[in-house]
Coordinates of C-alpha atoms and ligand atoms in Angstrom, one line a residue:
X88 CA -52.4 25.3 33.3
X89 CA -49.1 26.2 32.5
X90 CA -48.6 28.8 29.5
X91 CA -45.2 29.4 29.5
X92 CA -42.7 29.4 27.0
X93 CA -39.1 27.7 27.2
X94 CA -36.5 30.2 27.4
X95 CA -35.3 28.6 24.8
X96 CA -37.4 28.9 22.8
X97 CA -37.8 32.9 22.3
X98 CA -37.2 35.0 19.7
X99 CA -34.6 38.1 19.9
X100 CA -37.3 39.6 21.1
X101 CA -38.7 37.8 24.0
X102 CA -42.2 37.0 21.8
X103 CA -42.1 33.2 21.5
X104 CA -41.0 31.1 18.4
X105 CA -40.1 27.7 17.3
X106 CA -37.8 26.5 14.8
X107 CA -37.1 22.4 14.1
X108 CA -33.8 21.3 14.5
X109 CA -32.3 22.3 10.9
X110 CA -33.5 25.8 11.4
X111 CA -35.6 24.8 8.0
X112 CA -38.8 26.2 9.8
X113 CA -39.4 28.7 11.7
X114 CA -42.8 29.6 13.4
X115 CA -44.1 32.4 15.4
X116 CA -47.3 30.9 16.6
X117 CA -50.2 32.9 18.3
X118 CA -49.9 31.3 21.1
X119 CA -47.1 28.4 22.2
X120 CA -47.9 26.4 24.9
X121 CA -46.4 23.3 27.4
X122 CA -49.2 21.1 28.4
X123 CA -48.1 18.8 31.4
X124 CA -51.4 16.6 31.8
X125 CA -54.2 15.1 29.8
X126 CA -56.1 18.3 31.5
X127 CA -53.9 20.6 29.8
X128 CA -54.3 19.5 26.5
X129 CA -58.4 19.2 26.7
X130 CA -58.2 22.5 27.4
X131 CA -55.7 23.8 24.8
X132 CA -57.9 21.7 22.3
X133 CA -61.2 23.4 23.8
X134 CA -59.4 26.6 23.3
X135 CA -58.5 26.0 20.0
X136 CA -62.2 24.5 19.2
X137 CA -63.9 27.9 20.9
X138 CA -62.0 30.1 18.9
X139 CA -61.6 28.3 15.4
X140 CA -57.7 28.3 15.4
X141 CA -55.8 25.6 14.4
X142 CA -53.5 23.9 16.6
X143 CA -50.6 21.0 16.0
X144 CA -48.5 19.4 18.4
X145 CA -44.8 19.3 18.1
X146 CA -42.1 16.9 19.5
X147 CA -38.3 17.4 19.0
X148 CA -39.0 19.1 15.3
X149 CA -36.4 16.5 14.3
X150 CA -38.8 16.9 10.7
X151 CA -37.0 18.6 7.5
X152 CA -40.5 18.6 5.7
X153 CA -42.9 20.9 6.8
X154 CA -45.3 18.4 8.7
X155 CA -44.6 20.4 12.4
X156 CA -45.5 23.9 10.3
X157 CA -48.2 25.4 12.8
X158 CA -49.3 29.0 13.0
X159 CA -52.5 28.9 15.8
X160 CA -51.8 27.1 18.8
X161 CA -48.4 25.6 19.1
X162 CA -48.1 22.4 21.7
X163 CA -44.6 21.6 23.2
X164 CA -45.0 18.3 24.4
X165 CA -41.4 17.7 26.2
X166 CA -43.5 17.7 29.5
X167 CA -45.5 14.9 28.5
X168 CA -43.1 12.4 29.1
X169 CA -44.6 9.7 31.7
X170 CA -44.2 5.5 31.0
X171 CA -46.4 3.4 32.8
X172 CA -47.6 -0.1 32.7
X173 CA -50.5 -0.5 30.7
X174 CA -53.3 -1.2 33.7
X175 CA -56.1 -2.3 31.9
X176 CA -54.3 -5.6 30.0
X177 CA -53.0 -8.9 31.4
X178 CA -49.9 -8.8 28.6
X179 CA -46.9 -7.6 30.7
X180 CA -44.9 -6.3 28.0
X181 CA -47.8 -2.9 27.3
X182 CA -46.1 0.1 28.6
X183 CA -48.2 3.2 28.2
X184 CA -46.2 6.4 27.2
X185 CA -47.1 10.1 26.6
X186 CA -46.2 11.4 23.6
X187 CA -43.6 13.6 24.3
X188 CA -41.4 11.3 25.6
X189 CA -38.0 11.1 23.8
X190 CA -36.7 7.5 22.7
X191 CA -33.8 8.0 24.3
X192 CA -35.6 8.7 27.9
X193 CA -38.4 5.9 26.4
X194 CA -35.5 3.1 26.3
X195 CA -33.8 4.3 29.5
X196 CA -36.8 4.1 31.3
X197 CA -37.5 0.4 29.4
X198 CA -34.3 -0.7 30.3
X199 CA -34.9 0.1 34.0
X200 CA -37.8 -2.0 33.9
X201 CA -36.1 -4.8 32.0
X202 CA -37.8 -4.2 28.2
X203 CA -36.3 -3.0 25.2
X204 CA -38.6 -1.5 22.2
X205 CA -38.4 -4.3 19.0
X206 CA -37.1 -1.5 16.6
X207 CA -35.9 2.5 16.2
X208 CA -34.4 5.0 14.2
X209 CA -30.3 5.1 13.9
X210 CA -30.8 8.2 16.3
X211 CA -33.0 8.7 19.6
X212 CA -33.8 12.4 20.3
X213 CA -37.6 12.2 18.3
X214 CA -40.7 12.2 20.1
X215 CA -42.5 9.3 20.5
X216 CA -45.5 10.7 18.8
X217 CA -43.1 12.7 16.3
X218 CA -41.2 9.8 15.2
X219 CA -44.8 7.2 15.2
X220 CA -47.0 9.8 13.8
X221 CA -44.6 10.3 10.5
X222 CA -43.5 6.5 10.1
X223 CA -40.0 6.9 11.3
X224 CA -38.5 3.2 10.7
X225 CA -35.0 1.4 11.2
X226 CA -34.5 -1.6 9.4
X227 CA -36.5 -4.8 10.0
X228 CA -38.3 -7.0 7.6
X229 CA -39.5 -9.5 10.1
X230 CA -40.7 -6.8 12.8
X231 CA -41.6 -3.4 10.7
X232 CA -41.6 0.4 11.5
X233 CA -42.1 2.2 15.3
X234 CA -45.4 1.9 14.5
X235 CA -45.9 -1.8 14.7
X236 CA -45.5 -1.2 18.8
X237 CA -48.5 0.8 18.7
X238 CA -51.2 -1.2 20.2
X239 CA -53.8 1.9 21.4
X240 CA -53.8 5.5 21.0
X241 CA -55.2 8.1 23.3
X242 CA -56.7 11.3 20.6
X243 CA -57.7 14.6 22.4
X244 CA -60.2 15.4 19.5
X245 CA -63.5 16.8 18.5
X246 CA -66.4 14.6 20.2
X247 CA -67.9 12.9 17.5
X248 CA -71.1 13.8 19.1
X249 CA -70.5 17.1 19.6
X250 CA -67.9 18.5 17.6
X251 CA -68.2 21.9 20.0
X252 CA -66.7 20.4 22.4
X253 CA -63.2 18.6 22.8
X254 CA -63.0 14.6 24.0
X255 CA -60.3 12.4 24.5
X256 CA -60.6 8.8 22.8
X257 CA -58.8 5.7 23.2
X258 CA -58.7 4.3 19.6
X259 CA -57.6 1.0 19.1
X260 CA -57.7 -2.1 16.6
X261 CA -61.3 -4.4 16.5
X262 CA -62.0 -7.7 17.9
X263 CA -59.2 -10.3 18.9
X264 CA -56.3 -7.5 18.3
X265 CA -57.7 -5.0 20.5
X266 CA -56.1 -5.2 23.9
X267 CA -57.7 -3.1 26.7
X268 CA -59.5 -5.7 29.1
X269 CA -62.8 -3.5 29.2
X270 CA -63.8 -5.1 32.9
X271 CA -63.4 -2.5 35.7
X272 CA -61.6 -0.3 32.8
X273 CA -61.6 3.5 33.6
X274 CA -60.8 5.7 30.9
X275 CA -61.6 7.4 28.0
X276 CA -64.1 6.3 25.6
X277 CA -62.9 3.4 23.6
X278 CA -63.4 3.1 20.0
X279 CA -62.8 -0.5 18.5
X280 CA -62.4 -0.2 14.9
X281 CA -59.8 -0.8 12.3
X282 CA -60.2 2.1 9.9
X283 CA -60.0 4.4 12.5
X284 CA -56.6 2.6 13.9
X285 CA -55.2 2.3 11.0
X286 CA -55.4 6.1 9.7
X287 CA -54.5 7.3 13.3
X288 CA -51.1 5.3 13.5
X289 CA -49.4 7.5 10.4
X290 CA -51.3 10.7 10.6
X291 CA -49.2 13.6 11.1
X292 CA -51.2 14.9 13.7
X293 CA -54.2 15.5 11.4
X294 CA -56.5 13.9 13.4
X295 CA -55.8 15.7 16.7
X296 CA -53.1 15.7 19.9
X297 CA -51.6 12.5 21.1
X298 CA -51.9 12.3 24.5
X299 CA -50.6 9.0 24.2
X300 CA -50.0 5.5 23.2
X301 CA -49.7 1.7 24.7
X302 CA -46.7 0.0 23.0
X303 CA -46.0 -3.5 23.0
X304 CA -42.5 -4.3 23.4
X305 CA -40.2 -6.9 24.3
X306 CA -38.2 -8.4 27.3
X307 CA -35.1 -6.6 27.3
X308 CA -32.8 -8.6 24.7
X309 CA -29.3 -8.1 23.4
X310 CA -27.7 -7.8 19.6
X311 CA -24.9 -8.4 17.9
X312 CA -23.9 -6.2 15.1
X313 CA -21.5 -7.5 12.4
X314 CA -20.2 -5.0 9.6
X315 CA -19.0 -6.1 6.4
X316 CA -16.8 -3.9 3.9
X317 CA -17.0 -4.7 0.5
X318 CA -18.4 -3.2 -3.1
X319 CA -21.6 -2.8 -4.2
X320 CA -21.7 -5.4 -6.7
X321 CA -20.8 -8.1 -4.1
X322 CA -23.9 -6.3 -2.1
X323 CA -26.3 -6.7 -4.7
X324 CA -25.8 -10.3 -5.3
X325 CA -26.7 -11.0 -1.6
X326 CA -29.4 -8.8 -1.8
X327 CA -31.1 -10.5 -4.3
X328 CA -33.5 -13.0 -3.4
X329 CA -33.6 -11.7 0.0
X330 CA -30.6 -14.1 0.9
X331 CA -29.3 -11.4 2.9
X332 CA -31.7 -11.5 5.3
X333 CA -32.0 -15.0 6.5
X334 CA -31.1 -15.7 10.1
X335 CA -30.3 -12.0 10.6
X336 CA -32.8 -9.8 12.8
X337 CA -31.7 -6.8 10.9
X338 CA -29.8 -5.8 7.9
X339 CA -28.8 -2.3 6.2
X340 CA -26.5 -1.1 3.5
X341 CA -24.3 1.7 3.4
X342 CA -22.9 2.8 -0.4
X343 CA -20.8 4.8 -1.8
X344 CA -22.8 6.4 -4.7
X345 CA -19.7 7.2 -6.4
X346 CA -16.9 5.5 -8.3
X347 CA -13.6 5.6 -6.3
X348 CA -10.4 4.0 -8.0
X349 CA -13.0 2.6 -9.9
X350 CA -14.9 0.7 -7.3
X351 CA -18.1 1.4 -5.7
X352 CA -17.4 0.7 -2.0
X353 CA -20.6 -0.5 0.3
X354 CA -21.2 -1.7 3.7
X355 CA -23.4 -4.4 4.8
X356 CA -24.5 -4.2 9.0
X357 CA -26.3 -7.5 10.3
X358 CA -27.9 -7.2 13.5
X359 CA -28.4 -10.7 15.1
X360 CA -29.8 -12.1 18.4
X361 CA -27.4 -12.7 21.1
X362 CA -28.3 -15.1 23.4
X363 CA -25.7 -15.1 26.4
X364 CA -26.0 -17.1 29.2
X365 CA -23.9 -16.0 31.2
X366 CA -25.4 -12.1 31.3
X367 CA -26.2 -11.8 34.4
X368 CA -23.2 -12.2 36.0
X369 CA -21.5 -9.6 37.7
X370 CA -18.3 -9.4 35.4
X371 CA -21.1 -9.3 32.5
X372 CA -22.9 -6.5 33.4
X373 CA -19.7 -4.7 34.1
X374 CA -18.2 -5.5 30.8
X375 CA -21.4 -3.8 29.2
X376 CA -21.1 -0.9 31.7
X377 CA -17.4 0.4 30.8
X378 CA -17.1 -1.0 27.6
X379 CA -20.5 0.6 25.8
X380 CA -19.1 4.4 26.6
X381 CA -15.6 3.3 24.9
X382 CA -17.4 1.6 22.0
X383 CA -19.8 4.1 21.3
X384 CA -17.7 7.1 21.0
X385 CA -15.0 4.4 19.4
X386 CA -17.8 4.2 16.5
X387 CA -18.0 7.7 15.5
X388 CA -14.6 8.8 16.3
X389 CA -14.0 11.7 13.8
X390 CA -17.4 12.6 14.8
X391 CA -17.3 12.5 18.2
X392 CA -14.0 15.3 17.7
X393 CA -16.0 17.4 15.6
X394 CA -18.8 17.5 18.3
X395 CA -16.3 18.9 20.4
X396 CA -14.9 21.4 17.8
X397 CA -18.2 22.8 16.1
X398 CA -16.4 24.3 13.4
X399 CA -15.2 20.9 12.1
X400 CA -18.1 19.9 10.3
X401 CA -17.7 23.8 8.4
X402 CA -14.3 22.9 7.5
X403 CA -15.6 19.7 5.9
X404 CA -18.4 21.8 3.8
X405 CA -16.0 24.4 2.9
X406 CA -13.8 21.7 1.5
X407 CA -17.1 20.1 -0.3
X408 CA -17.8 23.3 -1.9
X409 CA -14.1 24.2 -2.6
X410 CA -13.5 20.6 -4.1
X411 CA -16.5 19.1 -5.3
X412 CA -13.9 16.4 -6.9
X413 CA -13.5 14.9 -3.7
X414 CA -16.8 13.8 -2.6
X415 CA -16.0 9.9 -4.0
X416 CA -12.9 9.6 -1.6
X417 CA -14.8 11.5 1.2
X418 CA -17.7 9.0 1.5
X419 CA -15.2 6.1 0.6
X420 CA -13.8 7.6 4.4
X421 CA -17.2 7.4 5.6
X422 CA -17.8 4.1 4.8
X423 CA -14.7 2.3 5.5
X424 CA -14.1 4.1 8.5
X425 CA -17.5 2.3 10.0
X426 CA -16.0 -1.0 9.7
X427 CA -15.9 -1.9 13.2
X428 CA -15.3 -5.5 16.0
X429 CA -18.4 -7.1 16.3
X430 CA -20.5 -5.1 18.7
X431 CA -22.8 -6.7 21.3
X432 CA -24.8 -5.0 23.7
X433 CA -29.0 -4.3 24.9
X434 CA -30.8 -3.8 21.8
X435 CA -31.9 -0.4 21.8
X436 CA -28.2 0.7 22.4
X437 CA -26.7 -1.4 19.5
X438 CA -30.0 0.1 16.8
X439 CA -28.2 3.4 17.9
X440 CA -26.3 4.2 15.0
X441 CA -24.9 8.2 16.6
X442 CA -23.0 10.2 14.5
X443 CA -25.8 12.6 15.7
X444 CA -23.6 15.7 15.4
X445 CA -23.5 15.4 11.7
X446 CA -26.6 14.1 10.9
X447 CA -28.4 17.2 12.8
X448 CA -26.0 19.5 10.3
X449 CA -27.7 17.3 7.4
X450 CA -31.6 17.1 5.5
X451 CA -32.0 14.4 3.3
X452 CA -35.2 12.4 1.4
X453 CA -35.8 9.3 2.0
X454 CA -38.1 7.4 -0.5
X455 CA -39.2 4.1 -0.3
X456 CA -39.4 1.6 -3.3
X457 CA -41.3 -2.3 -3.4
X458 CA -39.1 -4.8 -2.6
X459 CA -40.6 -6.9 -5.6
X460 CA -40.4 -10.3 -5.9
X461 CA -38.4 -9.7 -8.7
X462 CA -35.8 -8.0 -7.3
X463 CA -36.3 -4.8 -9.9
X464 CA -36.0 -2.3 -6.9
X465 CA -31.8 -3.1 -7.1
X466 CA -32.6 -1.8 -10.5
X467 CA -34.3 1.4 -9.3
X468 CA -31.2 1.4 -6.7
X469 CA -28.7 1.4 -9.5
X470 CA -30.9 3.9 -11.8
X471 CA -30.5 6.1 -9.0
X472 CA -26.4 6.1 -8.6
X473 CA -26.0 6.3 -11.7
X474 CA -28.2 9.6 -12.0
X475 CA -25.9 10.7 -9.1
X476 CA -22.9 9.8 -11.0
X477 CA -24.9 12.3 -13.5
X478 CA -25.3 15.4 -12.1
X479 CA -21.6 14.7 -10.2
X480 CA -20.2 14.6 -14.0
X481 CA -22.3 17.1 -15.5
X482 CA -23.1 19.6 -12.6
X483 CA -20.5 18.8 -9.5
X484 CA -23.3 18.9 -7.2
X485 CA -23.5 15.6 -4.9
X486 CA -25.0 13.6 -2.1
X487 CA -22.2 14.4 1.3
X488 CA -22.8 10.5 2.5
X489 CA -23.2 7.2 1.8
X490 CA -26.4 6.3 0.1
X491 CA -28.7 4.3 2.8
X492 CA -30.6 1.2 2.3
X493 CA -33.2 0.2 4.8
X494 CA -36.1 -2.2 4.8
X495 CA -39.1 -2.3 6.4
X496 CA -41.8 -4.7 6.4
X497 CA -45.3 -4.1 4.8
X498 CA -47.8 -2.5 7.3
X499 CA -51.8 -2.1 7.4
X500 CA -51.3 1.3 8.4
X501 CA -53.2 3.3 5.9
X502 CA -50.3 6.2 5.2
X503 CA -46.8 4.5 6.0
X504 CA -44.9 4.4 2.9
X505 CA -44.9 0.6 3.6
X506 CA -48.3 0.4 3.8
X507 CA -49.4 -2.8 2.2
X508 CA -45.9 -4.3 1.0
X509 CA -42.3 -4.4 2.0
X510 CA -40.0 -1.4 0.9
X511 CA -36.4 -0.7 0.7
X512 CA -36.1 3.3 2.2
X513 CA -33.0 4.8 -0.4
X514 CA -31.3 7.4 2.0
X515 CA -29.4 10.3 0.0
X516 CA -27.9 12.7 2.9
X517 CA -26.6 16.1 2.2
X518 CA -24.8 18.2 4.5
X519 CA -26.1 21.9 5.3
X520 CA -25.3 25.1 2.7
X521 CA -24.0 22.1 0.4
X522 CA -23.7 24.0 -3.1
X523 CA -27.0 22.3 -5.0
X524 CA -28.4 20.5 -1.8
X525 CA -31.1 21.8 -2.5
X526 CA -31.0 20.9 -6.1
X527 CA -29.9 17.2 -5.8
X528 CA -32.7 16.5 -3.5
X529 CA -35.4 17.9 -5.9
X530 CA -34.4 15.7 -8.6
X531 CA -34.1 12.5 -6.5
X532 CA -37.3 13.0 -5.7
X533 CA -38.4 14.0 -9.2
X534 CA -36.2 10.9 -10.5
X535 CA -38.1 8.4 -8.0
X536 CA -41.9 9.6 -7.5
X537 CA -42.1 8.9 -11.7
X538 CA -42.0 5.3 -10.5
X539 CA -44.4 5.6 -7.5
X540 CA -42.2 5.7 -5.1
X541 CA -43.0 6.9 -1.4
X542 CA -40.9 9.2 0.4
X543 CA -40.8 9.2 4.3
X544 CA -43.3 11.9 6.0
X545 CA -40.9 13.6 8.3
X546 CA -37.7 14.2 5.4
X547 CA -37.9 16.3 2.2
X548 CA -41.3 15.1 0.3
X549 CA -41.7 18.8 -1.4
X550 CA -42.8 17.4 -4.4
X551 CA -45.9 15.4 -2.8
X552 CA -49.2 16.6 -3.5
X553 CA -53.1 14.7 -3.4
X554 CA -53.0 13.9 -6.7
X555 CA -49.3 11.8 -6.3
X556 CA -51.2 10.7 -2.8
X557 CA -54.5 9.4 -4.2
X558 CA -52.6 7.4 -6.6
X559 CA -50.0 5.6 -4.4
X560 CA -52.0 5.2 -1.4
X561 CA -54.7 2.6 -2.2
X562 CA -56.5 3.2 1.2
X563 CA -56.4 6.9 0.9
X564 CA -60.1 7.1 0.4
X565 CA -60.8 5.4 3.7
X566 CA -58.2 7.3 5.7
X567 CA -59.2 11.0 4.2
X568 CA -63.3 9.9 5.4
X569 CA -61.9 9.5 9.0
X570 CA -59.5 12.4 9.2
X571 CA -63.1 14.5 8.5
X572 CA -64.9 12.7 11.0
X573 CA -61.9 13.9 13.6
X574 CA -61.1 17.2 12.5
X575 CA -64.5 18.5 11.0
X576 CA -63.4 22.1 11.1
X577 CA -59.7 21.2 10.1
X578 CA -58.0 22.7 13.2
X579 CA -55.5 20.1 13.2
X580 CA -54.6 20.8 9.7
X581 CA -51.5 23.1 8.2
X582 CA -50.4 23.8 4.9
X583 CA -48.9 20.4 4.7
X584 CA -51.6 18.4 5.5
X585 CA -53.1 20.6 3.0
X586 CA -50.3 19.8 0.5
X587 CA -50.3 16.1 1.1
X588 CA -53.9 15.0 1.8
X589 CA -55.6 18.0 0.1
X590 CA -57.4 18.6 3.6
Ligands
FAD855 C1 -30.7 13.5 12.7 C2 -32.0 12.8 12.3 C3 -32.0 11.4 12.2 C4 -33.2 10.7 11.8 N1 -33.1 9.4 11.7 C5 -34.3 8.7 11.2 C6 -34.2 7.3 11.1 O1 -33.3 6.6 11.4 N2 -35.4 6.7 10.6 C7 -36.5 7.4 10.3 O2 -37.5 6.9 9.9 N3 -36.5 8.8 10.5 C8 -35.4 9.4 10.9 N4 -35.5 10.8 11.1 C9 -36.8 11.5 10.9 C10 -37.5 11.7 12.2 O3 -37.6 10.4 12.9 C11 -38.9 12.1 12.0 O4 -38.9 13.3 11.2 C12 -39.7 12.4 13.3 O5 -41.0 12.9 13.0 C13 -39.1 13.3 14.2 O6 -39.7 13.3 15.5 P1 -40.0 14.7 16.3 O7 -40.3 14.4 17.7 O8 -38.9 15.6 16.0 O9 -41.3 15.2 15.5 P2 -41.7 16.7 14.9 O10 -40.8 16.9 13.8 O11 -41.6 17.6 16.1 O12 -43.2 16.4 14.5 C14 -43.4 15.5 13.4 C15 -44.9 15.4 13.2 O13 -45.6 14.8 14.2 C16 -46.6 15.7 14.7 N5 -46.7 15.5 16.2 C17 -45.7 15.5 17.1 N6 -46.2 15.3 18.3 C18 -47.5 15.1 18.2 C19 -48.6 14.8 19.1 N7 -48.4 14.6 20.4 N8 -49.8 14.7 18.6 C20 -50.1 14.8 17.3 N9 -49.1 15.1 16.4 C21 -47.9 15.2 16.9 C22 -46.2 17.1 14.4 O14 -47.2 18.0 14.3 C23 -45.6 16.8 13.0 O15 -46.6 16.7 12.0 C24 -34.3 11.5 11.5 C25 -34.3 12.9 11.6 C26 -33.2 13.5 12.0 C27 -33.1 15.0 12.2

């Protein structure tokens, strides 16, 4: 079993510690190890059982909340990174991958195969079981989050039997929707029952390690982005009525919180279908080939030249904190300088948004609102920039980027924030040592959760606790009975769990 620690990943001391990607979190667990088989983890699990310590898996630590926080056993999971056809189905587009795989490798090695997944995150460096396990979305009202792929989950748990002893669990939904064909099946146990599913999907780990999951996704098809320029106000009127969305695959909003030359400027980005009958042609497939490098870096230009000089993006904070005045032109930059050609190319490379170089120097809260039939969440929309106009006036302390709007349709998924109807995510991105970062995400999040608003699992959610959970998650009843059934002696819990679900 292998119990070594990435380079890496060491302390200035050679003892071994872990840190997510903003540095936000550190750990020094008791022991950090990189399982490489189903074998591995039963043991790691076992160990963990034997010796009442807790244990949490951790993917990319791409979180800025504290959901990865774990001070017993520490999983890596970058190992666990195999994709295989799911065996024991008939359906050809099940693919069943470990949960350590990154999306990135996950779409490469989809691509290969000729499939695409139906929906992502603007960036690709998460964990599959990172990204599914704390609702990590893009922006699709006809499809949903990540999680929507997730047809069955393998669990390496307590046995429900036994809880002494560790056992690993195929969990999946009842009846019609379950998918495994259980003739000449070999595998784990299989439990067929909804509950169960639907607090396993969103769970934060709190039920126990993810070995991994079948996802259904789709032939490999192509998308055409369109971005529109304009202001906000000209945004809102399509948004109402969800006119926006008709025809479109996908649609998000970029806007510019703040008042420059007395206009509010916002962009609109339609994804669309792209049906091209002439792809497979030669000349085609080249086009793609040489023409997706140019594009992409094309895309993020400023960005891509700041990845190569790393002290760019510390100019640009320097200049934030030196001249808060000049936030409104800064994101009017940001947001005109995405206007862009239309953009066609596979799916999974157009849902790509980059720009990773600042993003990873960024935390932000993401918090998502009802889209009512009413259309009052552009209310809560507007309530919120001008609460940022606000604390700009009064306290020169601002959001870096554009504000980001992203839907999602409703899931049965017991802890999503779009569990049980469709939300509008409000993105409000601040750059590292930002004078009041700190500050202006506290009070977003103070300014939204009055309404019952629910903010994204893996981004700043400090102000969560039970008593905010019980109250916005109808189902939370349900899902805290199965989490105790799973994790009877709370080893796969952590102060956040603890924080969030009171267990
Ligand atoms: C630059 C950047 C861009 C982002 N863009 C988006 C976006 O577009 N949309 C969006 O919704 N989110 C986005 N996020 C948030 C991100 O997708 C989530 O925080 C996601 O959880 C990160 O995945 P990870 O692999 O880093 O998980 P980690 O942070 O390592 O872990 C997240 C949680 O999953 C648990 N976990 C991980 N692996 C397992 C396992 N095998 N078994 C059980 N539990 C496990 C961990 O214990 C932890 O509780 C972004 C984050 C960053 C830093």
């Amino acid at each position: 079993m292998p119990r070594k620690h990435n380079k890496n990943k060491k302390s200035f001391f050679g003892r071994p510690v872990w840190r997510n990607s903003t540095k936000t979190i550190s750990v020094h667990p008791l022991r950090f190890y990189q399982p490489e088989t189903l074998d591995d983890l039963k043991e790691m699990v076992q160990e963990a059982i034997d010796t009442n310590t807790t244990i949490r898996a951790v993917g990319s630590g791409h979180s800025f909340s504290d959901a990865p926080q774990a001070e017993g056993i520490l999983l890596d999971t970058d190992h666990l990174n195999k994709l295989s056809k799911y065996k024991f189905s008939k359906a050809e587009n099940l693919f069943e991958v470990e949960g350590g795989i990154k999306v990135k490798e996950l779409n490469k090695r989809l691509d290969q195969a000729g499939y695409c997944i139906p929906t992502m995150g603007g960036i690709d460096h998460q964990s599959i079981a990172g990204a599914l396990s704390t609702g990590t979305h893009g922006s699709s009202l006809d499809f949903g989050a990540m999680s929507k792929m997730i047809k069955s989950i393998v669990l390496v748990t307590h046995d429900q039997d036994d809880p002494k002893k560790v056992k690993v669990y195929r969990i999946e939904r009842s009846g019609n929707n379950s998918i495994t064909d259980t003739a000449g099946y070999t595998g784990p146990e299989i439990i067929k029952d909804d509950a169960v599913f639907h607090s396993a999907v969103v769970c934060f780990g709190s039920m126990g390690i993810i070995y991994s999951y079948v996802l259904e996704v789709e032939k490999m098809y192509y998308l055409l982005e369109k971005k529109e320029v304009s202001d906000w106000p000209t945004v809102k009127d399509k948004l109402r009525n969800r006119r926006v969305f008709q025809g479109h695959r996908s649609v998000f909003v970029q806007i510019n919180p703040y008042l420059h030359k007395g206009k509010q400027l916002a962009l609109l980005v339609y994804h669309d279908d792209y049906v091209d009958t002439d792809q497979n042609l030669l000349v085609q497939q080249i086009k793609h080939k040489v023409f997706d490098r140019i594009k992409r870096s094309r895309r993020s230009f400023q960005f891509e030249v700041a990845s190569l000089l790393p002290y760019f993006v510390w100019i640009m904070i320097w200049r934030i904190n030196r001249f808060p005045g000049f936030v409104p032109k800064f994101i009017n930059n940001a947001v005109k300088s995405q206007k862009d050609d239309e953009y066609i190319n596979k799916g999974y490379k157009v849902m790509y948004q980059g720009l990773d170089y600042v993003k990873e120097r960024a935390f932000d809260c993401e918090i998502a609102i009802q889209v009512d039939s009413g259309d009052e969440y552009l209310e809560v929309i507007e309530n919120v920039m001008q609460y940022l106009r606000y604390m700009s006036e009064e306290y020169k302390v601002h959001i870096t980027s554009p504000l980001g709007l992203r839907f999602v349709k409703s899931s049965e998924a017991f802890m999503t924030p779009e569990s049980g109807y469709d939300v509008c995510y409000i993105d409000t991105p601040v750059l590292k040592k930002i004078y009041g970062g700190d500050v202006i995400i506290n009070k977003l999040q103070q300014f939204l959760l009055v309404g019952g608003a629910r903010p994204h699992w893996g981004k700043r959610n400090d102000l969560v606790d039970l008593e905010y959970t019980q109250s916005n998650y109808p189902k939370y009843n349900v899902f805290i009975q199965t989490i105790k059934l799973f994790n009877p002696s709370k080893i796969f819990s952590n102060l956040f769990t603890k924080r969030v679900i009171g267990y």
